[in-house]
C-alpha positions as semicolon CSV with decimal commas, in nm:
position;residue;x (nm);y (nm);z (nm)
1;X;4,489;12,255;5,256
2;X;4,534;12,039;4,941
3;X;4,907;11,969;5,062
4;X;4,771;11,832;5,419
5;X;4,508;11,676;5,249
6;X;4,735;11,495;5,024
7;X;4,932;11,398;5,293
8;X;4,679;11,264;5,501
9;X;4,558;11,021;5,202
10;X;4,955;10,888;5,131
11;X;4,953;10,752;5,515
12;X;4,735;10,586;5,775
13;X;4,697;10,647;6,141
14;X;4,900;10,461;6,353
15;X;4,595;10,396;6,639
16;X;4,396;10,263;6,291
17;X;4,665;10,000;6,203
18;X;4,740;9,913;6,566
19;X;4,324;9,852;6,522
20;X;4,381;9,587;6,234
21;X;4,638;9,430;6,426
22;X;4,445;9,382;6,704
23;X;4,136;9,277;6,485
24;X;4,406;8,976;6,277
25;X;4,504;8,862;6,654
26;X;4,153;8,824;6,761
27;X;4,069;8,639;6,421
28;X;4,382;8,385;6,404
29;X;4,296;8,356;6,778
30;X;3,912;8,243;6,649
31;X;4,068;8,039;6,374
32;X;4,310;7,836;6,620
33;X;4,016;7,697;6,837
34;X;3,806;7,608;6,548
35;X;4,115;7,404;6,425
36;X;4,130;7,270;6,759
37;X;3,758;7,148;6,790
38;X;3,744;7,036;6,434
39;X;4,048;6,793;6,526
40;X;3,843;6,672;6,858
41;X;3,531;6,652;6,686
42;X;3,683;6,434;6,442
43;X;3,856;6,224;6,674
44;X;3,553;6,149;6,890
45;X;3,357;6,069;6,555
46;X;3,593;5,815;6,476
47;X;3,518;5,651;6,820
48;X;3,112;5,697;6,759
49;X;3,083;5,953;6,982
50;X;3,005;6,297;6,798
51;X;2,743;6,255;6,508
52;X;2,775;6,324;6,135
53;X;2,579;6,661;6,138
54;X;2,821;6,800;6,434
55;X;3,116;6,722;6,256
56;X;2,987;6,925;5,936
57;X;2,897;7,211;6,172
58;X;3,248;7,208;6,298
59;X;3,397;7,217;5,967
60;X;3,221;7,519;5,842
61;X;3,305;7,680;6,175
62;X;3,652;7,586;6,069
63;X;3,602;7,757;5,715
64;X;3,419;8,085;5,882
65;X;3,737;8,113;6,093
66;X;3,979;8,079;5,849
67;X;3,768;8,348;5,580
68;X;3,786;8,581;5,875
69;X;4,207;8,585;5,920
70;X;4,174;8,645;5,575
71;X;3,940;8,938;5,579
72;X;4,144;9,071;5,893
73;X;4,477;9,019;5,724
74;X;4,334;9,244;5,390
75;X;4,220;9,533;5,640
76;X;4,559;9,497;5,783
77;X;4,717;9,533;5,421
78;X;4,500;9,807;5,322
79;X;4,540;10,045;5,599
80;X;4,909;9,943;5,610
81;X;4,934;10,079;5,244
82;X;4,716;10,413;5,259
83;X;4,509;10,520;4,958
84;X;4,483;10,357;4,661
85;X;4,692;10,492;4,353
86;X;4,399;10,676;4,154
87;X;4,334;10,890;4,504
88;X;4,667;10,937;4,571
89;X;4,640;11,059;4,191
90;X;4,299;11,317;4,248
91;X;4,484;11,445;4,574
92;X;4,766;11,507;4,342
93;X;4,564;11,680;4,086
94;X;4,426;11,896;4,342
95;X;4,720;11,988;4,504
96;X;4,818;12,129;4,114
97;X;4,521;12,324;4,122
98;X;4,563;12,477;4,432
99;X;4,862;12,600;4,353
100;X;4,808;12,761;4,012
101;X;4,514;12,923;4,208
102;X;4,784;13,057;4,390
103;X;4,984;13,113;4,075
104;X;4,694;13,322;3,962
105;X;4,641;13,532;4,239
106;X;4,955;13,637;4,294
107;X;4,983;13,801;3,951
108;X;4,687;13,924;4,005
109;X;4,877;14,100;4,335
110;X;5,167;14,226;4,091
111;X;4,872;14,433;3,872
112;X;4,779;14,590;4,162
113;X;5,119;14,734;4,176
114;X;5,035;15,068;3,945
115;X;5,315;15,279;3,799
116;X;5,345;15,621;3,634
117;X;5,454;15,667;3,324
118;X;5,629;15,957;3,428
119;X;5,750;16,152;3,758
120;X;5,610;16,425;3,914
121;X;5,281;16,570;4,143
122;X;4,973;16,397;4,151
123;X;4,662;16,717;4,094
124;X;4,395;16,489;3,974
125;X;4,204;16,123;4,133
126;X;3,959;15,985;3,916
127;X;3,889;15,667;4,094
128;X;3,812;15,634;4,452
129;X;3,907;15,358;4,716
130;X;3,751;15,038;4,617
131;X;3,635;15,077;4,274
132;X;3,664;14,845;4,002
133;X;3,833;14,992;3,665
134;X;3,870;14,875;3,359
135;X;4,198;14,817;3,153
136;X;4,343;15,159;3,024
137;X;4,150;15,382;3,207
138;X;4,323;15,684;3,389
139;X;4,369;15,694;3,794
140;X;4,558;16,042;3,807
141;X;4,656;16,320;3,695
142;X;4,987;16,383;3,710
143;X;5,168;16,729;3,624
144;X;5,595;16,734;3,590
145;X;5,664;17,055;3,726
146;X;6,022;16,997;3,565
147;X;5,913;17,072;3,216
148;X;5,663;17,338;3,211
149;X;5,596;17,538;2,926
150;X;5,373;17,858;2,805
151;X;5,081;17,839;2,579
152;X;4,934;18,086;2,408
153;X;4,657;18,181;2,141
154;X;4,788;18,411;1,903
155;X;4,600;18,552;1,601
156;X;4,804;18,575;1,242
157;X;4,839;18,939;1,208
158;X;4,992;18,969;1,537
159;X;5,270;18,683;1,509
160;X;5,488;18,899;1,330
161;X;5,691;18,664;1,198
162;X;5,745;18,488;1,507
163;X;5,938;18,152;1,480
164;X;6,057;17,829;1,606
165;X;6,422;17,985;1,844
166;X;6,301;18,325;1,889
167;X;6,315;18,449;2,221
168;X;6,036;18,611;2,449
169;X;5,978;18,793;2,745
170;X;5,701;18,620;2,938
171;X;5,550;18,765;3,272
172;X;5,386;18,577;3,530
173;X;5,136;18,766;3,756
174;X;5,129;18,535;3,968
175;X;5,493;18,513;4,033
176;X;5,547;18,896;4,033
177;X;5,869;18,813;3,734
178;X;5,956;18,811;3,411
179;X;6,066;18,472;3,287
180;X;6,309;18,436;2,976
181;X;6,147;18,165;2,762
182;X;6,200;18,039;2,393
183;X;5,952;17,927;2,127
184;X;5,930;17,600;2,048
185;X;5,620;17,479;1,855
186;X;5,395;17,715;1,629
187;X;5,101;17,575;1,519
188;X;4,773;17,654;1,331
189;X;4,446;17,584;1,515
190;X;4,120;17,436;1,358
191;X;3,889;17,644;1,238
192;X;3,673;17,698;1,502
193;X;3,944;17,955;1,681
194;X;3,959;18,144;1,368
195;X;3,852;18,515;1,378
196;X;3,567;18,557;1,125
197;X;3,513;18,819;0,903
198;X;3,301;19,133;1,014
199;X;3,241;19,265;0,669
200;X;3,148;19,137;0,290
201;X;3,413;19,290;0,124
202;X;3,779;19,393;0,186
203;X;3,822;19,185;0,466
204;X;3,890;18,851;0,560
205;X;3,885;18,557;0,810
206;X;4,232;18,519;1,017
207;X;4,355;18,207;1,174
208;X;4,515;18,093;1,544
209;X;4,808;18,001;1,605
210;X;4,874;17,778;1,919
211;X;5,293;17,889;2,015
212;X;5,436;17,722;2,266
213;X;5,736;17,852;2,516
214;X;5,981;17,679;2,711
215;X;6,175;17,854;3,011
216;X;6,517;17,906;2,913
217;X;6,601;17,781;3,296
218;X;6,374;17,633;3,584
219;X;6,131;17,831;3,775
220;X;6,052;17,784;4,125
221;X;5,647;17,814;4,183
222;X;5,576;17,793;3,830
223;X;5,240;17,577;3,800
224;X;5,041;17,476;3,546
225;X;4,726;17,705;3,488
226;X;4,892;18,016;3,603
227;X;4,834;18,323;3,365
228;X;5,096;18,453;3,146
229;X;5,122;18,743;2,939
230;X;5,441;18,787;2,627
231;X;5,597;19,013;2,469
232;X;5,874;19,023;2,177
233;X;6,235;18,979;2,380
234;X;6,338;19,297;2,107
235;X;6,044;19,520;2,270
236;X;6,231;19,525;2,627
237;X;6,357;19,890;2,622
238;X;6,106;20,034;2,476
């Protein structure tokens, strides 16, 4: 719109010019038969025939005639020559706007353009169709079923001296298998999953340890939330 608009101020119509050319005929037309009657009016006054206050009348007839080629000739100019140079300049300016406006809202386009982080299955929308969000706050929930692991709560007296490498046996109810995982993280809990003392004396509070699993290969159907029960890889035959 600003383009065509700018456009449309750098040139004239052609029926508009044709217009002033018709209007400058008309005028040196008007001009040509006030020279005409100015020279006859003269000439009779010289032979006493036309009086003083006719051949005045004639001249400024004469002067109209000629201001109004002149005015005809400037409309002629002006529509010849379009807009002036400081609205050829504001069309200008506003076809620069426009098209940072488009500028703008095409990166705004690119934002819309979301990506994960990360591959895998979508379990989780927070945001519905429509709705505005602000910056940094989650869409979905995504879940990489490629690198699944096992948590579990264990309390201190029954890690027996568990560590980072060792092996378990892990069962899956769900899956009706064992799985062959190994440990990788072992880590204390806060205090609020510690196991309090029952009694005043000869006992004391135990802590939780969060240990972590990772199957040794991939397991088709394994999902997160699915319950899991361990057992020391050493414990197998008995």
């Amino acid at each position: 719109m600003a383009q065509r608009n700018e456009t449309a101020i750098g040139a004239t119509r052609p029926e508009i010019i044709r217009a002033r050319e018709a209007e400058l005929a008309a005028a040196e037309a008007d001009l040509q038969l006030a020279q005409e009657a100015a020279t006859r009016d003269q000439a009779l006054e010289q032979r006493g025939v036309r009086s003083q206050a006719v051949i005045e009348q004639s001249a400024r007839n004469l002067a109209a005639a000629e201001r109004k080629v002149e005015a005809a000739q400037a409309q002629l100019d002006l529509a010849r020559g379009g807009a002036s140079p400081e609205e050829r300049a504001v069309a200008a300016a506003q076809v620069d706007q426009a098209r940072a406006a488009i500028g703008q809202a095409e990166a705004n386009i690119d934002e819309l353009n979301v990506t994960a982080p990360q591959g895998g299955q979508v379990t989780g929308r927070m945001v519905e169709l429509g709705e505005n969000v602000g910056a940094g706050a989650p869409l979905f929930t995504i879940v990489d079923l490629d690198g699944t692991w096992f948590t579990f709560n264990i309390r201190e007296n029954l890690l027996g001296g568990l560590k980072v490498g060792d092996r378990l046996r892990v069962q899956v109810p769900a899956l009706d298998a064992e799985i062959d995982a190994a440990v990788t993280l072992i880590n204390a809990q806060g205090d609020f999953a510690s196991w309090r003392a029952t009694r005043a004396t000869g006992d004391f509070d135990l802590r939780s340890f969060e240990v972590r699993a990772a199957p040794a290969t991939p397991v088709p159907g394994l999902r997160p939330g699915m319950s899991a029960l361990i057992r020391p890889a050493e414990a197998e035959g008995e």
